[in-house]
């Protein structure tokens, strides 16, 4: 039950942050009207299914693998790119489920992660001040004043590219590609791109034996339970004009759902308790997440939790901490203690990426895989010490063979990053680093 009356446009009466300065308001209104008449991308029943699975993570019976690109770009709406990202997510989930002995809830930063918050509305390049790049749904990363001008027509293009991406994801996950019997094929593709990983070879062998045993005793391995999987979609609900246009009433329950994704989250820069993003998100039926960085105020976090989940329903709210390896041991115990004192039912997720970002001597933003894993390990150990449940991980990664984060089996150094540094925003783990992290995490969860 909502604590006060809500409508999907109420947010317009609240302070709003991180919105583009659209130059043509009339064009914006026309494009949003087009979006409001287009079909839903996801359906309320699917969203409620995700909420039930997240409720299992609250109790420690499941673990959330939430990952994908920092910011999708329109050029990545391409079959092989989507396939490679999905393959890595499936590999990681199999590792966590088999080696970590955990039911895994798969959520992708996919099919809509086209907008990004920025620290400034403008930046200066070659002595010229131009608008900051805010994601492909707003403007282009090309460093010219014309390309950086926010263009509302990109909102509609973002909708259709999200549709195409989601259509392919559904085809892969429901059409047999996610079957356990196919895991050896994932491994073959993996080995073509990267050196053989002994741990992964052993895991594939173990799964193959389990599949063969299942066949031998007469079970049909092509039943939906073994032949299909679900990848839920998510993105940061940053562009409130777009999210409002995609919010519809569910005809079976009469509740409002944001149909742009199964799960939405509020970023560190927009989670003010009395501001527009919290006001909008409190009224939708989707599971929602909130990013929490080192500068948080615990009383503000309590107010946000109470606003977003007044009924304290398990699975509704995920708190995603992004403290960094050096600060997690200082900040997380107090936050856990205060939330536990209030009795809040929360999925606790660790974003070990943002707090471990730095600029190297070549002025390239990067992250160290060792620091990422250290924050994850400390996150889980602190939860255990506080009698709490580490419910998930939130990662920025790609299926591409990029060189954006240092470390890993290849021992990438800062000097190696120039070989294939392609991100338009923050550095991502490549496929090999992501699989390595999954094994480390499985051992942390099931020592």
Tab-separated table of C-alpha atoms in Angstrom:
chain	number	residue	atom	x	y	z
A	1	UNK	CA	0.000	0.000	0.000
A	2	UNK	CA	1.393	3.394	-0.978
A	3	UNK	CA	1.807	5.801	1.906
A	4	UNK	CA	0.177	8.658	-0.079
A	5	UNK	CA	-1.518	9.246	-3.406
A	6	UNK	CA	0.675	8.654	-6.429
A	7	UNK	CA	0.497	9.176	-10.159
A	8	UNK	CA	3.171	8.504	-12.728
A	9	UNK	CA	3.617	12.237	-13.358
A	10	UNK	CA	3.877	13.303	-9.690
A	11	UNK	CA	7.658	13.376	-9.971
A	12	UNK	CA	7.407	16.585	-12.018
A	13	UNK	CA	6.538	18.475	-8.804
A	14	UNK	CA	9.777	17.376	-7.105
A	15	UNK	CA	13.405	18.438	-7.495
A	16	UNK	CA	14.857	16.422	-10.355
A	17	UNK	CA	18.515	15.718	-11.083
A	18	UNK	CA	20.621	14.386	-13.954
A	19	UNK	CA	18.090	15.152	-16.701
A	20	UNK	CA	19.242	16.314	-20.149
A	21	UNK	CA	18.659	19.906	-21.215
A	22	UNK	CA	16.439	19.117	-24.199
A	23	UNK	CA	16.589	22.085	-26.606
A	24	UNK	CA	13.287	21.332	-28.397
A	25	UNK	CA	10.505	20.764	-25.850
A	26	UNK	CA	7.854	20.326	-28.522
A	27	UNK	CA	9.845	17.594	-30.252
A	28	UNK	CA	10.416	15.926	-26.870
A	29	UNK	CA	6.661	15.860	-26.213
A	30	UNK	CA	5.988	14.374	-29.650
A	31	UNK	CA	8.581	11.618	-29.237
A	32	UNK	CA	7.339	10.737	-25.739
A	33	UNK	CA	3.796	10.513	-27.072
A	34	UNK	CA	5.021	8.001	-29.662
A	35	UNK	CA	6.668	5.899	-26.927
A	36	UNK	CA	3.555	5.988	-24.746
A	37	UNK	CA	1.563	4.333	-27.559
A	38	UNK	CA	4.096	1.583	-28.263
A	39	UNK	CA	3.759	-1.901	-26.717
A	40	UNK	CA	5.274	-2.831	-23.364
A	41	UNK	CA	8.759	-4.324	-23.480
A	42	UNK	CA	8.152	-6.582	-20.471
A	43	UNK	CA	5.029	-7.819	-18.734
A	44	UNK	CA	3.814	-7.492	-15.171
A	45	UNK	CA	3.652	-11.251	-14.633
A	46	UNK	CA	7.334	-11.592	-15.481
A	47	UNK	CA	8.150	-8.727	-13.140
A	48	UNK	CA	6.235	-10.348	-10.285
A	49	UNK	CA	8.116	-13.604	-10.941
A	50	UNK	CA	11.403	-11.725	-10.515
A	51	UNK	CA	10.162	-10.227	-7.258
A	52	UNK	CA	9.409	-13.726	-5.923
A	53	UNK	CA	12.906	-14.892	-6.846
A	54	UNK	CA	14.468	-11.843	-5.200
A	55	UNK	CA	12.509	-12.669	-2.038
A	56	UNK	CA	14.417	-15.978	-2.012
A	57	UNK	CA	17.685	-14.019	-2.104
A	58	UNK	CA	16.594	-12.064	0.999
A	59	UNK	CA	16.561	-15.376	2.880
A	60	UNK	CA	19.793	-16.677	1.370
A	61	UNK	CA	18.142	-19.340	-0.788
A	62	UNK	CA	19.229	-17.649	-4.030
A	63	UNK	CA	21.995	-15.362	-5.256
A	64	UNK	CA	21.544	-12.497	-7.722
A	65	UNK	CA	23.938	-12.175	-10.656
A	66	UNK	CA	23.260	-8.662	-11.989
A	67	UNK	CA	25.597	-7.668	-14.787
A	68	UNK	CA	26.148	-6.217	-18.241
A	69	UNK	CA	27.479	-3.143	-19.994
A	70	UNK	CA	28.224	0.080	-18.156
A	71	UNK	CA	26.262	1.856	-20.881
A	72	UNK	CA	24.875	0.115	-23.923
A	73	UNK	CA	25.429	1.918	-27.194
A	74	UNK	CA	23.264	1.653	-30.274
A	75	UNK	CA	26.040	-0.013	-32.262
A	76	UNK	CA	26.027	-2.905	-29.759
A	77	UNK	CA	22.490	-3.831	-30.827
A	78	UNK	CA	24.063	-6.504	-32.994
A	79	UNK	CA	23.462	-10.249	-32.856
A	80	UNK	CA	27.032	-11.463	-32.199
A	81	UNK	CA	27.618	-8.801	-29.507
A	82	UNK	CA	24.400	-9.722	-27.674
A	83	UNK	CA	25.211	-13.416	-28.047
A	84	UNK	CA	28.689	-12.979	-26.559
A	85	UNK	CA	27.386	-11.034	-23.554
A	86	UNK	CA	24.636	-13.568	-22.916
A	87	UNK	CA	27.149	-16.404	-23.157
A	88	UNK	CA	29.331	-14.868	-20.445
A	89	UNK	CA	26.343	-14.313	-18.152
A	90	UNK	CA	25.283	-17.943	-18.650
A	91	UNK	CA	28.817	-19.174	-17.979
A	92	UNK	CA	29.012	-17.166	-14.776
A	93	UNK	CA	25.603	-18.337	-13.596
A	94	UNK	CA	26.496	-21.981	-14.213
A	95	UNK	CA	29.704	-21.541	-12.218
A	96	UNK	CA	27.848	-19.958	-9.301
A	97	UNK	CA	25.070	-22.543	-9.385
A	98	UNK	CA	27.289	-25.622	-9.776
A	99	UNK	CA	30.446	-24.688	-7.866
A	100	UNK	CA	28.784	-22.266	-5.444
A	101	UNK	CA	25.711	-24.484	-4.930
A	102	UNK	CA	23.347	-21.520	-5.160
A	103	UNK	CA	20.168	-20.915	-7.108
A	104	UNK	CA	21.060	-17.988	-9.370
A	105	UNK	CA	18.756	-15.129	-10.358
A	106	UNK	CA	20.055	-13.671	-13.622
A	107	UNK	CA	19.477	-9.967	-14.281
A	108	UNK	CA	21.137	-8.214	-17.200
A	109	UNK	CA	22.098	-4.578	-17.554
A	110	UNK	CA	20.677	-4.947	-21.040
A	111	UNK	CA	17.903	-3.856	-23.415
A	112	UNK	CA	17.656	-0.312	-22.074
A	113	UNK	CA	20.880	0.799	-20.335
A	114	UNK	CA	21.200	3.712	-22.745
A	115	UNK	CA	21.462	6.651	-20.321
A	116	UNK	CA	24.161	7.616	-17.842
A	117	UNK	CA	24.496	10.234	-15.086
A	118	UNK	CA	27.400	12.636	-15.345
A	119	UNK	CA	29.257	14.807	-12.853
A	120	UNK	CA	28.828	17.903	-15.041
A	121	UNK	CA	26.398	19.038	-17.738
A	122	UNK	CA	29.306	20.082	-19.949
A	123	UNK	CA	32.936	19.261	-20.627
A	124	UNK	CA	35.708	21.087	-22.440
A	125	UNK	CA	37.391	19.311	-25.355
A	126	UNK	CA	40.096	21.036	-27.430
A	127	UNK	CA	39.156	24.309	-25.763
A	128	UNK	CA	35.463	24.033	-26.708
A	129	UNK	CA	32.747	23.565	-24.101
A	130	UNK	CA	30.203	20.973	-25.255
A	131	UNK	CA	27.409	18.995	-23.526
A	132	UNK	CA	28.551	15.875	-21.693
A	133	UNK	CA	27.784	12.502	-23.229
A	134	UNK	CA	24.745	11.134	-21.364
A	135	UNK	CA	24.244	7.862	-23.201
A	136	UNK	CA	23.009	6.991	-26.668
A	137	UNK	CA	19.374	7.616	-25.761
A	138	UNK	CA	20.307	11.291	-25.267
A	139	UNK	CA	23.234	12.194	-27.506
A	140	UNK	CA	26.277	10.832	-29.325
A	141	UNK	CA	29.742	10.215	-27.811
A	142	UNK	CA	31.320	11.984	-30.779
A	143	UNK	CA	33.102	15.080	-29.462
A	144	UNK	CA	31.398	17.798	-31.493
A	145	UNK	CA	28.802	20.336	-30.341
A	146	UNK	CA	26.300	19.018	-32.914
A	147	UNK	CA	26.663	15.360	-31.893
A	148	UNK	CA	26.431	16.187	-28.195
A	149	UNK	CA	23.189	18.174	-28.511
A	150	UNK	CA	20.436	16.159	-26.756
A	151	UNK	CA	18.059	14.785	-29.396
A	152	UNK	CA	14.632	13.435	-28.292
A	153	UNK	CA	14.402	11.270	-31.409
A	154	UNK	CA	17.024	9.073	-29.804
A	155	UNK	CA	14.467	8.075	-27.147
A	156	UNK	CA	12.337	6.336	-29.755
A	157	UNK	CA	15.403	4.741	-31.313
A	158	UNK	CA	16.418	3.511	-27.859
A	159	UNK	CA	13.002	1.913	-27.432
A	160	UNK	CA	13.290	-0.005	-30.701
A	161	UNK	CA	16.863	-1.101	-30.051
A	162	UNK	CA	15.790	-2.309	-26.605
A	163	UNK	CA	12.993	-4.238	-28.313
A	164	UNK	CA	15.386	-5.879	-30.767
A	165	UNK	CA	17.853	-6.775	-28.021
A	166	UNK	CA	15.166	-8.240	-25.789
A	167	UNK	CA	13.721	-10.236	-28.690
A	168	UNK	CA	17.094	-11.890	-29.298
A	169	UNK	CA	17.655	-12.513	-25.579
A	170	UNK	CA	14.277	-14.249	-25.357
A	171	UNK	CA	15.115	-16.349	-28.419
A	172	UNK	CA	18.449	-17.489	-26.987
A	173	UNK	CA	17.205	-18.217	-23.470
A	174	UNK	CA	13.993	-19.926	-24.562
A	175	UNK	CA	15.205	-21.615	-27.728
A	176	UNK	CA	17.637	-24.143	-26.268
A	177	UNK	CA	20.913	-22.186	-26.247
A	178	UNK	CA	20.811	-22.062	-22.436
A	179	UNK	CA	20.386	-25.834	-22.092
A	180	UNK	CA	22.861	-27.584	-19.812
A	181	UNK	CA	23.533	-29.998	-22.649
A	182	UNK	CA	24.974	-27.028	-24.549
A	183	UNK	CA	27.467	-25.979	-21.895
A	184	UNK	CA	30.330	-27.698	-23.731
A	185	UNK	CA	29.645	-25.496	-26.754
A	186	UNK	CA	29.932	-22.382	-24.570
A	187	UNK	CA	33.275	-23.754	-23.397
A	188	UNK	CA	34.472	-24.352	-26.962
A	189	UNK	CA	33.717	-20.747	-27.870
A	190	UNK	CA	35.426	-19.575	-24.688
A	191	UNK	CA	38.611	-21.485	-25.460
A	192	UNK	CA	38.773	-20.063	-28.962
A	193	UNK	CA	38.964	-16.586	-27.465
A	194	UNK	CA	41.053	-17.219	-24.356
A	195	UNK	CA	43.588	-19.723	-23.021
A	196	UNK	CA	42.077	-22.899	-21.547
A	197	UNK	CA	40.869	-22.412	-18.002
A	198	UNK	CA	41.469	-25.565	-15.934
A	199	UNK	CA	38.731	-24.793	-13.444
A	200	UNK	CA	36.215	-24.236	-16.181
A	201	UNK	CA	37.235	-27.455	-17.960
A	202	UNK	CA	36.694	-29.400	-14.735
A	203	UNK	CA	33.319	-27.747	-14.224
A	204	UNK	CA	32.240	-28.579	-17.787
A	205	UNK	CA	33.303	-32.179	-17.238
A	206	UNK	CA	31.289	-32.378	-14.033
A	207	UNK	CA	28.180	-30.956	-15.661
A	208	UNK	CA	28.570	-33.274	-18.636
A	209	UNK	CA	28.691	-36.270	-16.289
A	210	UNK	CA	25.585	-35.031	-14.476
A	211	UNK	CA	23.728	-34.571	-17.785
A	212	UNK	CA	24.755	-38.033	-18.995
A	213	UNK	CA	23.641	-39.556	-15.689
A	214	UNK	CA	20.284	-37.800	-16.010
A	215	UNK	CA	19.892	-39.237	-19.506
A	216	UNK	CA	20.945	-42.707	-18.354
A	217	UNK	CA	18.238	-42.958	-15.692
A	218	UNK	CA	15.572	-41.935	-18.162
A	219	UNK	CA	14.929	-38.241	-17.492
A	220	UNK	CA	14.219	-35.938	-20.420
A	221	UNK	CA	16.945	-33.292	-20.389
A	222	UNK	CA	14.993	-31.244	-22.917
A	223	UNK	CA	12.231	-30.329	-20.498
A	224	UNK	CA	11.877	-26.537	-20.018
A	225	UNK	CA	13.486	-26.756	-16.571
A	226	UNK	CA	16.749	-28.018	-18.107
A	227	UNK	CA	16.446	-26.533	-21.587
A	228	UNK	CA	15.425	-22.927	-20.885
A	229	UNK	CA	16.393	-20.130	-18.544
A	230	UNK	CA	15.325	-16.578	-17.783
A	231	UNK	CA	17.416	-13.431	-18.050
A	232	UNK	CA	15.536	-10.500	-16.567
A	233	UNK	CA	16.294	-7.017	-17.879
A	234	UNK	CA	17.214	-3.884	-15.953
A	235	UNK	CA	18.630	-0.407	-16.287
A	236	UNK	CA	19.098	2.736	-14.248
A	237	UNK	CA	15.772	4.619	-14.320
A	238	UNK	CA	17.444	7.897	-15.128
A	239	UNK	CA	15.363	9.522	-17.879
A	240	UNK	CA	12.095	10.009	-16.050
A	241	UNK	CA	10.278	11.305	-19.144
A	242	UNK	CA	10.900	7.947	-20.829
A	243	UNK	CA	10.094	5.885	-17.731
A	244	UNK	CA	6.794	7.737	-17.308
A	245	UNK	CA	5.878	7.036	-20.939
A	246	UNK	CA	6.600	3.333	-20.423
A	247	UNK	CA	4.579	3.032	-17.203
A	248	UNK	CA	1.248	1.285	-17.665
A	249	UNK	CA	-1.570	-0.187	-15.559
A	250	UNK	CA	-1.517	-3.988	-15.291
A	251	UNK	CA	-4.992	-5.112	-16.315
A	252	UNK	CA	-4.935	-8.158	-14.026
A	253	UNK	CA	-4.120	-6.315	-10.793
A	254	UNK	CA	-4.779	-2.639	-11.439
A	255	UNK	CA	-1.234	-1.808	-10.298
A	256	UNK	CA	1.236	0.412	-12.160
A	257	UNK	CA	4.353	-1.159	-13.701
A	258	UNK	CA	7.238	0.398	-15.584
A	259	UNK	CA	7.284	-1.831	-18.659
A	260	UNK	CA	10.691	-0.673	-19.920
A	261	UNK	CA	12.439	-3.370	-17.833
A	262	UNK	CA	11.771	-5.977	-15.172
A	263	UNK	CA	13.907	-4.175	-12.578
A	264	UNK	CA	14.932	-0.532	-12.316
A	265	UNK	CA	17.453	1.094	-10.031
A	266	UNK	CA	18.147	4.581	-8.695
A	267	UNK	CA	21.736	5.755	-8.911
A	268	UNK	CA	23.970	7.268	-6.270
A	269	UNK	CA	23.454	10.751	-7.715
A	270	UNK	CA	19.635	10.631	-7.798
A	271	UNK	CA	18.556	8.841	-4.610
A	272	UNK	CA	17.673	11.954	-2.572
A	273	UNK	CA	14.673	10.967	-0.401
A	274	UNK	CA	12.608	14.047	-1.298
A	275	UNK	CA	13.459	14.168	-4.993
A	276	UNK	CA	11.868	13.042	-8.233
A	277	UNK	CA	13.453	9.632	-8.779
A	278	UNK	CA	12.396	8.239	-5.408
A	279	UNK	CA	8.927	9.739	-5.874
A	280	UNK	CA	8.518	8.074	-9.270
A	281	UNK	CA	9.916	4.697	-8.213
A	282	UNK	CA	7.815	4.405	-5.068
A	283	UNK	CA	4.676	4.026	-7.184
A	284	UNK	CA	5.674	1.309	-9.654
A	285	UNK	CA	5.276	-2.393	-8.904
A	286	UNK	CA	8.693	-3.433	-10.232
A	287	UNK	CA	11.496	-4.570	-7.962
A	288	UNK	CA	13.764	-1.565	-7.477
A	289	UNK	CA	17.389	-1.087	-6.503
A	290	UNK	CA	19.238	1.798	-4.895
A	291	UNK	CA	22.971	2.437	-5.272
A	292	UNK	CA	24.746	3.498	-2.052
A	293	UNK	CA	28.221	5.035	-2.102
A	294	UNK	CA	30.662	6.106	0.622
A	295	UNK	CA	29.098	9.541	1.135
A	296	UNK	CA	25.691	8.185	2.194
A	297	UNK	CA	23.774	9.396	5.233
A	298	UNK	CA	22.173	6.477	7.080
A	299	UNK	CA	19.073	8.443	8.064
A	300	UNK	CA	18.540	9.348	4.404
A	301	UNK	CA	18.882	5.693	3.427
A	302	UNK	CA	16.237	4.760	6.001
A	303	UNK	CA	13.869	7.338	4.533
A	304	UNK	CA	14.468	6.014	1.029
A	305	UNK	CA	13.823	2.424	2.155
A	306	UNK	CA	10.597	3.428	3.892
A	307	UNK	CA	9.430	5.395	0.844
A	308	UNK	CA	10.196	2.648	-1.673
A	309	UNK	CA	9.056	-0.323	0.405
A	310	UNK	CA	6.511	0.858	3.004
A	311	UNK	CA	5.054	-2.666	3.328
A	312	UNK	CA	8.545	-4.142	3.900
A	313	UNK	CA	7.813	-6.767	1.233
A	314	UNK	CA	10.751	-9.131	0.597
A	315	UNK	CA	12.024	-8.923	-2.976
A	316	UNK	CA	10.792	-5.392	-3.581
A	317	UNK	CA	14.018	-3.570	-2.654
A	318	UNK	CA	17.699	-4.205	-3.344
A	319	UNK	CA	20.396	-2.041	-1.787
A	320	UNK	CA	23.539	-2.050	-3.929
A	321	UNK	CA	26.620	-0.907	-2.015
A	322	UNK	CA	29.548	0.566	-3.951
A	323	UNK	CA	32.101	1.435	-1.271
A	324	UNK	CA	35.441	0.280	-2.696
A	325	UNK	CA	37.864	-2.290	-1.294
A	326	UNK	CA	39.431	0.196	1.117
A	327	UNK	CA	36.171	1.462	2.641
A	328	UNK	CA	33.796	-1.500	2.663
A	329	UNK	CA	35.150	-2.762	5.993
A	330	UNK	CA	34.516	0.629	7.593
A	331	UNK	CA	31.142	1.542	6.113
A	332	UNK	CA	29.238	-1.696	5.567
A	333	UNK	CA	29.041	-3.018	9.180
A	334	UNK	CA	27.341	0.132	10.477
A	335	UNK	CA	24.916	0.260	7.556
A	336	UNK	CA	23.973	-3.390	8.057
A	337	UNK	CA	23.483	-2.907	11.769
A	338	UNK	CA	21.196	0.096	11.298
A	339	UNK	CA	19.082	-1.579	8.608
A	340	UNK	CA	18.834	-4.760	10.689
A	341	UNK	CA	17.716	-2.725	13.707
A	342	UNK	CA	14.800	-1.415	11.624
A	343	UNK	CA	13.861	-4.922	10.488
A	344	UNK	CA	14.065	-4.015	6.794
A	345	UNK	CA	13.805	-6.953	4.364
A	346	UNK	CA	16.486	-6.177	1.811
A	347	UNK	CA	18.404	-7.923	-0.935
A	348	UNK	CA	21.980	-6.853	-0.241
A	349	UNK	CA	24.059	-6.623	-3.405
A	350	UNK	CA	27.684	-5.584	-3.875
A	351	UNK	CA	28.793	-3.349	-6.736
A	352	UNK	CA	32.586	-3.798	-6.488
A	353	UNK	CA	33.237	-1.795	-9.636
A	354	UNK	CA	32.554	1.895	-8.996
A	355	UNK	CA	34.390	2.251	-5.696
A	356	UNK	CA	37.530	0.773	-7.234
A	357	UNK	CA	37.792	3.034	-10.277
A	358	UNK	CA	40.875	5.184	-10.804
A	359	UNK	CA	42.669	7.032	-13.601
A	360	UNK	CA	46.096	5.625	-14.442
A	361	UNK	CA	49.202	7.465	-15.593
A	362	UNK	CA	47.860	7.406	-19.159
A	363	UNK	CA	44.690	9.235	-18.031
A	364	UNK	CA	42.572	6.146	-18.689
A	365	UNK	CA	39.889	5.110	-16.230
A	366	UNK	CA	40.391	1.533	-15.083
A	367	UNK	CA	39.792	-0.983	-12.302
A	368	UNK	CA	41.926	-3.724	-10.779
A	369	UNK	CA	40.348	-7.196	-10.747
A	370	UNK	CA	42.146	-8.014	-7.494
A	371	UNK	CA	40.540	-5.037	-5.753
A	372	UNK	CA	37.149	-5.978	-7.188
A	373	UNK	CA	37.453	-9.507	-5.809
A	374	UNK	CA	38.749	-8.190	-2.471
A	375	UNK	CA	35.672	-5.989	-2.021
A	376	UNK	CA	33.422	-8.922	-2.871
A	377	UNK	CA	35.202	-11.169	-0.382
A	378	UNK	CA	35.033	-8.559	2.381
A	379	UNK	CA	31.376	-7.863	1.570
A	380	UNK	CA	30.471	-11.532	2.060
A	381	UNK	CA	32.580	-11.966	5.191
A	382	UNK	CA	31.101	-8.843	6.801
A	383	UNK	CA	27.581	-10.118	6.160
A	384	UNK	CA	28.506	-13.423	7.765
A	385	UNK	CA	29.951	-11.623	10.802
A	386	UNK	CA	26.825	-9.433	11.101
A	387	UNK	CA	24.449	-12.415	10.749
A	388	UNK	CA	23.203	-10.981	7.458
A	389	UNK	CA	22.804	-12.397	3.956
A	390	UNK	CA	24.978	-11.381	0.979
A	391	UNK	CA	22.311	-11.534	-1.693
A	392	UNK	CA	24.001	-10.644	-4.955
A	393	UNK	CA	26.652	-8.968	-7.066
A	394	UNK	CA	26.309	-6.081	-9.535
A	395	UNK	CA	29.000	-5.977	-12.239
A	396	UNK	CA	29.926	-4.061	-15.361
A	397	UNK	CA	31.263	-6.479	-17.972
A	398	UNK	CA	31.176	-7.366	-21.632
A	399	UNK	CA	31.510	-10.445	-23.793
A	400	UNK	CA	34.031	-8.608	-25.948
A	401	UNK	CA	37.797	-9.089	-25.757
A	402	UNK	CA	38.423	-5.617	-24.341
A	403	UNK	CA	41.361	-4.445	-22.257
A	404	UNK	CA	39.778	-1.994	-19.829
A	405	UNK	CA	40.445	-3.480	-16.360
A	406	UNK	CA	43.861	-4.623	-15.181
A	407	UNK	CA	44.711	-7.962	-13.579
A	408	UNK	CA	43.355	-11.448	-14.152
A	409	UNK	CA	45.008	-14.553	-15.570
A	410	UNK	CA	46.571	-12.512	-18.356
A	411	UNK	CA	48.013	-10.090	-15.776
A	412	UNK	CA	46.958	-7.037	-17.743
A	413	UNK	CA	48.856	-3.889	-16.762
A	414	UNK	CA	47.975	-0.223	-17.190
A	415	UNK	CA	50.251	-0.169	-20.230
A	416	UNK	CA	48.188	-2.970	-21.838
A	417	UNK	CA	44.881	-1.128	-21.762
A	418	UNK	CA	45.499	0.770	-24.987
A	419	UNK	CA	45.357	-2.502	-26.946
A	420	UNK	CA	41.543	-2.636	-26.957
A	421	UNK	CA	40.048	0.068	-24.741
A	422	UNK	CA	36.574	0.669	-26.210
A	423	UNK	CA	34.224	1.863	-23.472
A	424	UNK	CA	32.387	5.169	-23.896
A	425	UNK	CA	31.924	5.406	-20.152
A	426	UNK	CA	33.383	3.193	-17.386
A	427	UNK	CA	35.828	0.272	-17.738
A	428	UNK	CA	34.350	-3.232	-17.944
A	429	UNK	CA	35.599	-6.713	-17.173
A	430	UNK	CA	36.205	-8.796	-20.278
A	431	UNK	CA	34.843	-12.329	-20.643
A	432	UNK	CA	37.939	-14.039	-19.255
A	433	UNK	CA	38.075	-11.766	-16.205
A	434	UNK	CA	34.333	-12.247	-15.617
A	435	UNK	CA	34.641	-16.039	-15.587
A	436	UNK	CA	37.654	-15.826	-13.269
A	437	UNK	CA	35.664	-13.621	-10.896
A	438	UNK	CA	32.758	-16.099	-10.949
A	439	UNK	CA	35.032	-18.911	-9.741
A	440	UNK	CA	36.433	-16.719	-6.974
A	441	UNK	CA	32.929	-15.748	-5.923
A	442	UNK	CA	31.746	-19.381	-5.949
A	443	UNK	CA	34.565	-20.270	-3.554
A	444	UNK	CA	33.667	-17.356	-1.307
A	445	UNK	CA	30.014	-18.425	-1.174
A	446	UNK	CA	30.807	-22.116	-0.757
A	447	UNK	CA	34.280	-22.382	0.843
